[in-house]
Coordinates of C-alpha atoms in Angstrom, one line a residue:
Chain A
M1 CA 44.0 85.0 110.3
T2 CA 43.2 84.3 106.6
R3 CA 46.4 85.1 104.1
K4 CA 44.2 87.8 102.4
R5 CA 43.6 89.7 105.7
Y6 CA 47.0 89.4 106.4
F7 CA 48.5 90.8 103.4
T8 CA 45.9 93.4 103.6
I9 CA 47.1 94.7 106.9
V10 CA 50.8 94.5 105.7
A11 CA 50.1 96.5 102.7
F12 CA 48.0 99.3 104.9
L13 CA 51.1 99.0 107.6
S14 CA 53.6 99.6 104.7
L15 CA 51.6 102.3 103.2
L16 CA 51.2 103.9 106.7
L17 CA 55.2 103.5 107.4
L18 CA 55.8 104.8 104.0
S19 CA 53.6 107.9 104.8
V20 CA 55.4 108.3 108.1
I21 CA 58.7 108.2 106.4
I22 CA 57.8 110.7 103.9
S23 CA 56.2 112.9 106.2
Q24 CA 59.5 113.0 108.3
Q25 CA 61.2 114.2 105.1
P26 CA 60.5 117.8 104.4
A27 CA 61.7 117.3 100.8
G28 CA 59.2 114.4 100.1
L29 CA 56.4 116.5 101.8
Q30 CA 57.2 119.7 99.5
W31 CA 57.5 117.3 96.4
T32 CA 54.0 116.0 97.2
K33 CA 52.7 119.5 97.5
E34 CA 54.1 120.7 94.3
T35 CA 53.5 117.6 92.4
L36 CA 49.9 116.4 93.5
F37 CA 48.8 120.0 94.7
G38 CA 50.2 122.2 92.2
Q39 CA 52.0 124.2 94.8
A40 CA 54.7 126.8 93.5
K41 CA 58.0 125.5 93.4
L42 CA 59.9 126.4 96.4
Q43 CA 63.0 128.2 95.2
A44 CA 64.8 131.7 95.8
T45 CA 64.1 134.4 93.1
P46 CA 67.2 135.7 91.2
D47 CA 66.9 139.0 92.6
S48 CA 66.4 137.8 96.2
F49 CA 68.6 138.6 99.3
Y50 CA 69.3 135.1 99.8
Q51 CA 70.5 134.7 96.2
H52 CA 72.8 137.8 96.4
R53 CA 74.2 137.8 100.0
V54 CA 73.2 134.7 102.0
D55 CA 74.1 131.8 99.6
E56 CA 77.7 133.1 98.8
I57 CA 78.1 132.8 102.5
F58 CA 76.6 129.2 102.9
V59 CA 78.9 128.4 99.6
R60 CA 82.2 129.7 101.3
Y61 CA 81.9 128.2 104.7
C62 CA 79.2 125.4 104.5
V63 CA 78.9 123.8 101.2
D64 CA 81.9 121.8 101.4
C65 CA 80.2 119.4 103.8
H66 CA 76.6 120.1 103.2
N67 CA 75.7 119.4 99.7
E68 CA 74.4 117.1 97.4
N69 CA 77.0 114.4 97.6
K70 CA 77.8 114.8 101.3
A71 CA 74.9 115.9 103.1
K72 CA 76.4 116.0 106.8
G73 CA 73.6 115.9 109.4
K74 CA 71.4 115.1 106.5
L75 CA 71.6 118.9 105.9
R76 CA 72.0 120.5 102.6
L77 CA 72.8 124.4 102.2
D78 CA 73.5 124.5 98.4
S79 CA 70.3 126.1 97.6
F80 CA 67.3 127.9 99.4
R81 CA 65.2 125.0 98.7
Q82 CA 67.4 122.4 100.5
A83 CA 68.3 124.9 103.4
V84 CA 64.3 125.3 104.2
F85 CA 64.3 121.4 104.4
G86 CA 66.5 121.3 107.5
G87 CA 68.6 118.4 108.3
R88 CA 68.6 115.7 111.1
S89 CA 67.8 118.1 113.7
G90 CA 65.0 119.0 111.8
D91 CA 64.4 122.9 110.8
V92 CA 67.7 124.9 111.2
L93 CA 66.5 128.4 109.9
G94 CA 63.7 128.8 112.9
K95 CA 61.2 131.6 113.2
N96 CA 64.0 134.1 113.6
S97 CA 67.3 134.5 114.3
T98 CA 66.8 133.9 118.1
T99 CA 65.5 130.4 117.4
S100 CA 67.5 129.3 114.5
L101 CA 70.0 126.3 115.2
L102 CA 71.9 127.2 112.2
L103 CA 72.8 130.7 113.5
A104 CA 73.3 129.5 117.0
R105 CA 75.7 126.7 115.8
M106 CA 77.7 129.4 113.6
Q107 CA 77.7 131.7 116.6
L108 CA 79.5 129.1 118.9
P109 CA 83.0 129.7 119.9
A110 CA 85.3 128.0 117.2
D111 CA 86.6 125.4 119.8
N112 CA 83.0 124.4 120.8
R113 CA 82.4 120.6 119.8
L114 CA 79.2 121.7 117.9
A115 CA 80.5 125.1 116.5
M116 CA 80.1 125.4 112.7
P117 CA 82.0 125.5 110.5
P118 CA 84.1 123.0 113.0
L119 CA 87.2 123.8 114.5
G120 CA 90.2 124.1 111.8
R121 CA 88.1 125.3 109.3
K122 CA 87.8 129.0 108.0
R123 CA 85.0 130.8 109.9
Q124 CA 82.6 133.5 108.8
T125 CA 83.1 137.1 109.7
K126 CA 80.9 139.3 111.9
D127 CA 79.3 141.2 109.1
E128 CA 78.5 137.7 107.4
L129 CA 76.8 136.6 110.6
K130 CA 75.0 139.8 110.7
V131 CA 73.6 139.1 107.2
I132 CA 72.4 135.7 108.1
Q133 CA 70.9 137.0 111.2
M134 CA 69.1 139.8 109.1
W135 CA 68.0 137.3 106.8
L136 CA 66.5 134.7 109.5
D137 CA 64.7 137.9 111.3
K138 CA 62.9 138.5 108.2
G139 CA 61.6 135.1 108.1
A140 CA 64.4 133.4 105.8
S141 CA 62.7 134.6 102.8
G142 CA 63.6 133.3 99.2
S143 CA 61.9 136.4 97.7
L144 CA 62.7 139.5 99.6
T145 CA 65.2 141.7 97.6
R146 CA 68.2 143.6 98.8
A147 CA 65.7 146.7 99.2
A148 CA 64.2 144.9 102.4
F149 CA 67.7 144.6 104.2
A150 CA 68.8 148.2 103.5
T151 CA 70.8 148.3 106.9
A152 CA 72.7 144.8 105.9
P153 CA 76.5 145.4 106.1
E154 CA 78.1 146.0 102.7
K155 CA 79.3 143.2 100.7
Q156 CA 83.0 142.7 101.1
K157 CA 85.6 141.7 98.5
I158 CA 87.4 138.5 99.9
I159 CA 90.4 137.8 98.5
E160 CA 91.7 134.1 99.3
L161 CA 95.3 133.2 98.8
N162 CA 95.5 129.5 98.6
P163 CA 98.7 128.0 100.2
Y164 CA 101.6 127.0 98.1
Q165 CA 101.8 123.3 97.5
P166 CA 104.7 122.5 95.1
E167 CA 104.0 119.0 95.1
Q168 CA 100.5 119.6 93.7
I169 CA 101.9 122.1 91.2
A170 CA 104.3 119.6 89.9
K171 CA 101.6 117.1 89.8
K172 CA 99.4 119.4 87.3
R173 CA 102.7 120.2 85.4
A174 CA 103.8 116.8 85.0
P175 CA 101.7 115.8 81.6
F176 CA 103.5 118.8 80.0
A177 CA 106.5 119.5 81.9
K178 CA 108.8 117.7 79.3
Q179 CA 107.3 119.5 76.3
V180 CA 107.7 122.9 78.2
A181 CA 111.3 122.3 79.0
K182 CA 112.2 121.5 75.5
L183 CA 110.5 124.7 74.3
Q184 CA 112.1 126.8 77.2
K185 CA 115.4 125.4 75.8
K186 CA 114.6 126.6 72.2
Y187 CA 112.9 129.7 73.2
P188 CA 114.5 130.6 76.6
L189 CA 112.9 134.2 76.6
N190 CA 109.5 133.4 75.1
V191 CA 108.1 130.5 77.0
Q192 CA 107.5 130.9 80.9
Y193 CA 105.3 129.6 83.4
L194 CA 102.8 132.3 84.7
A195 CA 103.9 131.7 88.2
R196 CA 105.8 129.2 90.6
T197 CA 102.3 128.3 91.7
S198 CA 100.9 127.6 88.4
H199 CA 100.8 125.0 85.8
L200 CA 99.7 127.5 83.1
I201 CA 102.2 129.1 80.5
E202 CA 102.7 132.5 78.8
I203 CA 104.3 132.7 75.3
T204 CA 105.6 135.7 74.0
H205 CA 107.2 136.9 70.9
I206 CA 110.2 139.1 71.6
S207 CA 111.9 141.0 68.4
S208 CA 115.4 140.1 70.1
A209 CA 114.7 136.4 70.7
P210 CA 114.0 133.7 68.0
A211 CA 110.6 134.6 66.3
M212 CA 107.3 132.9 66.9
T213 CA 106.3 132.1 63.6
D214 CA 103.5 129.9 62.0
Q215 CA 106.2 126.9 62.1
S216 CA 106.5 127.6 65.8
F217 CA 103.0 126.8 66.6
T218 CA 103.4 123.3 65.3
E219 CA 106.1 122.6 68.0
L220 CA 103.4 124.0 70.6
D221 CA 101.1 121.1 69.6
R222 CA 101.2 119.2 73.0
V223 CA 101.3 122.5 75.4
L224 CA 98.4 124.1 73.8
P225 CA 96.0 123.2 76.6
V226 CA 97.9 125.0 79.3
V227 CA 98.7 128.4 77.5
A228 CA 97.1 131.1 79.1
R229 CA 98.7 134.2 77.9
L230 CA 99.8 134.7 74.3
N231 CA 101.6 137.7 73.6
L232 CA 102.4 137.6 69.5
R233 CA 102.7 141.8 69.1
N234 CA 104.4 142.0 65.9
A235 CA 105.1 138.5 65.2
P236 CA 105.2 137.1 61.9
V237 CA 102.1 134.8 62.3
T238 CA 99.2 134.5 59.8
D239 CA 95.6 132.9 59.8
Q240 CA 97.8 129.7 59.5
S241 CA 98.2 129.8 63.4
L242 CA 94.9 130.0 64.1
P243 CA 93.8 126.5 64.5
Y244 CA 96.4 126.1 67.0
I245 CA 95.4 129.2 68.9
L246 CA 91.6 127.9 68.9
N247 CA 93.0 124.9 71.0
M248 CA 94.2 127.0 73.5
R249 CA 91.5 126.0 75.9
S250 CA 92.9 128.0 78.8
L251 CA 93.8 131.2 77.1
T252 CA 92.7 134.1 78.9
Y253 CA 94.7 136.9 77.2
I254 CA 96.1 137.3 73.5
N255 CA 97.8 140.3 71.9
I256 CA 97.6 139.9 68.3
S257 CA 98.3 143.6 67.3
G258 CA 100.8 144.1 64.5
T259 CA 100.2 140.5 63.1
A260 CA 98.8 139.2 59.7
L261 CA 95.7 137.5 61.2
S262 CA 92.7 138.6 59.5
A263 CA 89.5 139.8 60.9
P264 CA 87.5 136.7 60.1
S265 CA 90.1 134.5 62.1
I266 CA 90.1 136.8 65.0
Q267 CA 86.2 136.7 65.2
Q268 CA 86.6 133.2 65.8
L269 CA 88.4 133.9 68.9
I270 CA 85.0 134.5 70.8
H271 CA 85.0 130.6 70.8
L272 CA 87.7 130.3 73.4
P273 CA 85.9 129.4 76.6
M274 CA 88.4 131.3 79.0
L275 CA 89.2 134.3 77.0
K276 CA 88.8 137.5 78.7
R277 CA 91.0 140.2 76.9
I278 CA 92.0 140.2 73.1
L279 CA 94.5 143.3 71.6
V280 CA 94.1 143.8 68.0
S281 CA 95.5 146.5 65.8
E282 CA 93.3 149.4 65.4
R283 CA 92.7 149.1 61.7
L284 CA 90.6 145.9 62.5
L285 CA 88.4 147.3 64.7
Q286 CA 85.6 148.0 62.0
E287 CA 85.9 144.6 60.4
L288 CA 84.9 142.9 63.7
D289 CA 81.7 142.2 65.1
L290 CA 82.2 144.2 68.5
Q291 CA 78.7 143.2 69.9
K292 CA 79.7 139.3 69.7
F293 CA 82.9 140.1 71.6
Q294 CA 80.8 142.0 74.1
Q295 CA 78.4 139.3 74.4
A296 CA 81.1 136.5 75.0
G297 CA 82.4 138.8 77.8
I298 CA 85.7 139.4 76.1
I299 CA 87.2 142.9 76.3
L300 CA 88.6 144.0 72.9
E301 CA 91.2 146.6 72.8
S302 CA 92.9 148.4 69.8
V303 CA 96.6 149.3 69.6
Y304 CA 97.3 152.0 66.9
Y305 CA 100.2 151.7 64.6
E306 CA 101.4 154.7 62.5
N307 CA 102.1 152.6 59.6
S308 CA 98.8 150.5 59.7
Chain B
M1 CA 51.7 68.6 122.4
K2 CA 55.4 67.7 122.7
T3 CA 57.9 70.2 121.9
V4 CA 61.5 69.7 120.7
K5 CA 64.7 71.8 121.0
V6 CA 65.5 73.5 117.5
W7 CA 67.6 76.5 117.9
D8 CA 70.5 76.4 120.5
F9 CA 71.0 79.1 122.8
W10 CA 73.9 80.7 120.6
I11 CA 71.8 81.3 117.7
R12 CA 69.2 82.7 119.7
A13 CA 71.6 85.0 121.5
F14 CA 73.0 86.0 118.2
H15 CA 69.6 86.8 117.0
W16 CA 68.6 89.1 119.8
L17 CA 71.9 90.6 120.4
L18 CA 71.9 91.5 116.6
L19 CA 68.7 93.2 117.1
A20 CA 69.9 95.1 120.3
G21 CA 73.1 96.1 118.5
F22 CA 71.5 97.3 115.3
T23 CA 68.9 99.3 117.4
G24 CA 71.9 100.7 119.3
A25 CA 73.9 101.7 116.1
W26 CA 70.7 103.4 115.0
L27 CA 70.2 105.2 118.2
T28 CA 73.8 106.4 118.5
I29 CA 74.2 107.7 115.4
E30 CA 70.7 109.7 115.5
Y31 CA 72.1 111.3 118.8
G32 CA 75.7 111.7 117.3
W33 CA 77.3 109.4 120.1
M34 CA 80.2 108.7 117.7
Q35 CA 82.5 106.6 120.1
A36 CA 79.5 104.5 121.0
H37 CA 78.3 103.8 117.6
A38 CA 82.0 102.7 117.0
V39 CA 81.7 100.3 120.0
I40 CA 78.5 98.8 119.0
G41 CA 79.9 98.5 115.3
Y42 CA 82.8 96.2 116.9
C43 CA 80.6 94.1 118.6
L44 CA 78.3 93.6 115.7
S45 CA 81.4 92.6 113.8
V46 CA 82.2 90.1 116.5
L47 CA 78.6 88.7 116.4
L48 CA 78.6 88.5 112.6
I49 CA 82.0 86.7 112.5
F50 CA 81.0 84.3 115.0
R51 CA 77.7 83.5 113.0
V52 CA 79.5 82.8 109.8
L53 CA 81.8 80.4 112.1
W54 CA 79.0 78.9 113.8
G55 CA 77.3 78.3 110.4
F56 CA 80.2 76.0 109.8
W57 CA 81.2 74.3 113.2
G58 CA 77.9 75.0 114.9
S59 CA 74.7 73.2 115.7
T60 CA 72.7 71.6 112.8
T61 CA 70.1 74.2 112.5
A62 CA 72.8 77.0 112.3
H63 CA 74.5 75.3 109.3
F64 CA 74.8 76.9 106.2
T65 CA 74.8 73.5 104.5
A66 CA 71.3 72.4 106.5
F67 CA 69.3 75.6 104.9
L68 CA 70.9 77.0 101.7
C69 CA 69.8 75.7 98.6
S70 CA 69.3 76.9 94.9
P71 CA 67.3 80.3 94.7
I72 CA 64.9 78.2 92.5
T73 CA 64.1 76.0 95.0
A74 CA 63.7 79.1 97.4
L75 CA 61.3 80.4 95.3
K76 CA 59.2 77.3 94.6
Y77 CA 59.2 76.9 98.5
L78 CA 58.0 80.7 98.9
K79 CA 55.3 80.2 96.2
N80 CA 54.0 77.0 98.0
S81 CA 54.2 78.6 101.3
L82 CA 52.3 81.6 100.4
Q83 CA 49.5 79.0 99.2
L84 CA 49.9 77.3 102.6
K85 CA 51.1 74.2 101.1
A86 CA 54.6 74.1 102.0
P87 CA 55.8 71.8 104.7
A88 CA 57.4 73.0 108.0
H89 CA 61.1 73.3 108.4
A90 CA 62.9 72.6 112.0
G91 CA 65.4 75.3 111.3
H92 CA 65.4 78.0 108.6
N93 CA 63.4 77.2 105.7
P94 CA 64.7 77.7 102.2
A95 CA 63.5 81.1 101.6
G96 CA 64.6 82.1 105.1
G97 CA 67.9 80.7 104.5
W98 CA 68.4 83.1 101.6
M99 CA 67.1 85.8 104.0
V100 CA 69.9 84.8 106.5
V101 CA 72.5 85.1 103.8
C102 CA 71.4 88.6 102.4
M103 CA 70.9 89.8 106.1
L104 CA 74.7 88.7 106.8
A105 CA 75.9 90.3 103.5
L106 CA 74.2 93.4 104.1
L107 CA 75.4 93.6 107.5
F108 CA 79.0 92.8 106.7
W109 CA 78.9 95.7 104.1
Q110 CA 77.6 97.9 106.8
I111 CA 80.5 96.8 109.1
I112 CA 83.0 97.3 106.3
S113 CA 81.8 100.7 105.1
G114 CA 81.6 101.9 108.3
L115 CA 85.4 101.0 109.1
L116 CA 86.5 103.1 106.3
A117 CA 83.8 106.0 106.9
N118 CA 84.4 109.4 108.5
N119 CA 82.1 112.2 109.6
D120 CA 84.2 115.2 108.7
L121 CA 84.0 116.3 112.6
G122 CA 86.9 114.5 113.9
F123 CA 85.6 110.8 113.9
S124 CA 86.5 108.2 111.4
G125 CA 86.4 104.5 111.1
P126 CA 89.7 102.9 112.0
F127 CA 90.5 102.1 108.5
A128 CA 89.3 105.5 106.9
D129 CA 93.2 106.9 106.7
F130 CA 94.1 103.9 104.7
I131 CA 91.9 105.0 101.6
N132 CA 91.7 108.5 99.9
K133 CA 89.2 111.1 101.3
T134 CA 86.9 111.0 98.3
L135 CA 86.6 107.3 98.7
S136 CA 86.1 107.5 102.2
D137 CA 83.2 110.1 101.7
Q138 CA 81.8 107.8 99.1
L139 CA 81.8 104.9 101.5
T140 CA 80.3 107.2 104.3
Q141 CA 77.3 107.9 101.9
W142 CA 76.8 104.1 101.1
H143 CA 77.2 103.3 104.9
G144 CA 74.0 105.4 105.0
W145 CA 72.1 104.1 102.1
N146 CA 72.7 100.5 103.2
F147 CA 71.2 101.3 106.5
Y148 CA 68.0 102.1 104.7
I149 CA 68.5 98.8 102.7
I150 CA 68.9 96.7 106.0
L151 CA 65.9 98.3 107.3
S152 CA 63.8 97.3 104.6
A153 CA 65.2 93.7 104.9
V154 CA 64.2 93.9 108.7
W155 CA 60.4 94.8 107.5
L156 CA 60.4 91.9 105.2
H157 CA 61.7 89.7 107.6
L158 CA 59.0 90.8 109.9
V159 CA 56.2 90.2 107.4
A160 CA 57.4 86.8 106.9
V161 CA 58.0 85.8 110.7
F162 CA 54.2 87.1 111.1
F163 CA 53.0 85.3 108.3
Y164 CA 53.8 82.1 109.9
Q165 CA 53.0 83.3 113.5
L166 CA 49.6 84.5 112.5
V167 CA 48.7 82.6 109.2
K168 CA 50.4 79.6 109.3
R169 CA 50.1 79.2 113.1
E170 CA 53.7 78.5 113.5
K171 CA 55.2 80.0 116.5
L172 CA 58.3 81.2 115.3
V173 CA 58.8 84.2 117.7
Q174 CA 58.5 82.0 120.9
A175 CA 60.8 79.4 119.1
M176 CA 63.3 82.1 119.0
F177 CA 63.1 82.8 122.7
S178 CA 62.7 79.5 124.0
G179 CA 64.5 77.4 121.3
K180 CA 61.6 75.0 121.1
K181 CA 59.0 74.1 118.5
P182 CA 56.0 71.6 118.6
N183 CA 57.4 68.4 117.2
I184 CA 54.9 68.5 114.4
Q185 CA 56.3 71.6 113.3
A186 CA 59.9 70.4 113.2
P187 CA 60.3 67.3 111.1
N188 CA 63.6 65.3 111.4
W189 CA 64.0 66.9 114.9
Q190 CA 65.5 63.6 116.1
S191 CA 68.4 64.3 113.5
L192 CA 69.2 67.9 115.1
N193 CA 72.9 68.0 116.2
F194 CA 73.6 70.6 119.0
K195 CA 77.2 71.4 119.6
S196 CA 78.9 72.1 123.1
N197 CA 78.9 75.6 124.6
I198 CA 82.7 75.4 124.8
R199 CA 83.0 75.3 121.1
A200 CA 80.8 78.1 120.9
I201 CA 82.6 80.1 123.3
S202 CA 85.7 79.4 121.9
L203 CA 84.6 80.3 118.3
L204 CA 83.1 83.4 120.0
V205 CA 86.5 84.4 121.7
F206 CA 87.9 83.7 118.4
S207 CA 85.7 86.1 116.6
A208 CA 86.7 88.7 119.4
L209 CA 90.4 88.2 119.0
I210 CA 89.9 88.5 115.1
V211 CA 88.0 91.9 115.5
C212 CA 90.7 93.2 117.9
I213 CA 93.5 92.3 115.8
I214 CA 92.2 93.9 112.9
V215 CA 91.0 97.2 114.7
F216 CA 93.4 97.8 117.4
L217 CA 96.8 96.4 116.1

C-alpha cells in the first residue's frame, strides 16, 4: 500500500469515527442542525410550563449532580435543551410518562439502588411527580404554556430550613468577629447579629443608648459588608454617612426616617444590590423619583412626623 | 527469512493485558459496574508500576534508556519515517518511545485521578475522602476527559502501527504476539539482552505489593 493511499484511508476513517462520535452525542447533532441547517435553537420559551413548573423541580432535586460542571451519567438537567439531550442511557424523557426513564427512576422507592434522587437526598413530592408526568405525557414540550396543563397540581410554596451548623456560622463570622465584638462593647444595645444562625448584623439607633452619629460610621468601616439591617430612625446622621451606607452591600432594610439625609442622597440608595425596603420621612417623598425605586424592586415607605 | 527475538514475554503480556484492562475499565464504567471498575483499576496500577520497573531493570527493548531520545531526534525520525527513509529498530523507535512515555503518563494520571474520584452514588476511589469534595468532583471530571485523551492516543498508536504494517511492511502486530521479527528489521539484535522470568515475577509481585499497601492499608 502506498503512503498516500494509507493516509487517505486514515483520514476517511478518522472522519467516519468522528461522525459516529458526533452522531452519538445529541448535543453535537443539534449543534450541527442549528449551525449548518439554520434550525431554530432548541430551548424552552419563557412562558412555558417547563420554565414555570418543571425546571424548578429539576433545580431542587436534580441539578446538584446533573449540571454543567458535574453531569452524572452524562446527564444534565439544568435546562430544557440539556434535558432533551439525555445522558449515558440515551433519551431519558421518552415519548410519554410510561416510557420515560427519568420518571421511572424518580418513582422508584428511595432505597432502590437506581432511585433518583439517591438515598439520603431530599425527594420530590407526589404533586411534583404528577407535574413531571403531565409534562412528559404532553410530549415534554418546551413551548406549551400553563394553559395546556389546567389540571396540574397547584404550585406549593416550600419553605426549607437549613440545619444549624455552628462551625460554619463561626467560619463566616470570623473575618469580622473582632470588629463586631468591639462595636458591641461600645454600643451594647445597638449592634446585634441578625440571628444565631447568621453572620449578618443589624445596627439600630436607640435614643436611650449611645447615639449613632456620622462619627459612628467611621468606626463601622470594617463591618460594612455584613450590615444587613440599619435602623437610624431619628438618629443625628447627615449626608456625610452616605458613602458608608453605600458600602453596605448586604443591606436589605434601612430606616432613615427623621434623619437629616437629603433626598438626592436617599435616591442613591437604589444602587445597593440587596436593598428591599426603605423607610423615609413623608416630607421627602415628593422629592424622590419613586419610579426608579419601583424599577429597582425596592419598597419605599414613608413615616409621618407631625413636626416635619 | 530468519526471525529473531525482540520482545520478551513480559513486555508482550503487559501490552495485551493493558489493552484488555483498558477495554474492561471502559465497559465497566459504561455499565456502572463500579466495583469491577475499581478492581480493574488496581490491576492496571500493578501493570503500570511493573512496566516502569521493567523499564529500568528489564530486558533491553523494554529499557527506557534504549528508546528514549531527545524530542528533536524523535521528530526527525518521524519525518524520515513518513518519507520511508528511516531505518528499522529492533525495539521501540524514537517516535514510538515518546508514545510509550506519553501513554504511561496518561494512564498513570487516569489511575491517580480515579483513586481520588467519586460518583456521588456511594462509590468513591480509596483516596477520595482524603481530599475535599470539590477537588474530588474536579478530578472525577478530569478522569472522564482524560479517558478521551487516552482514546485519541490509542487511535494515533493504531495509525502508526498500521503504517508500519501496511506501508513499510514491518510486521509489528505479529511481533507483539510472537516476540519475533525478521532479522533484517531488527538491527543489533545480537546485542539484545533478555532478563529472567524470576526477575520479572519478582518485580510483578513487588508492584502488586505496592498497590496493595497503598490501597488497602
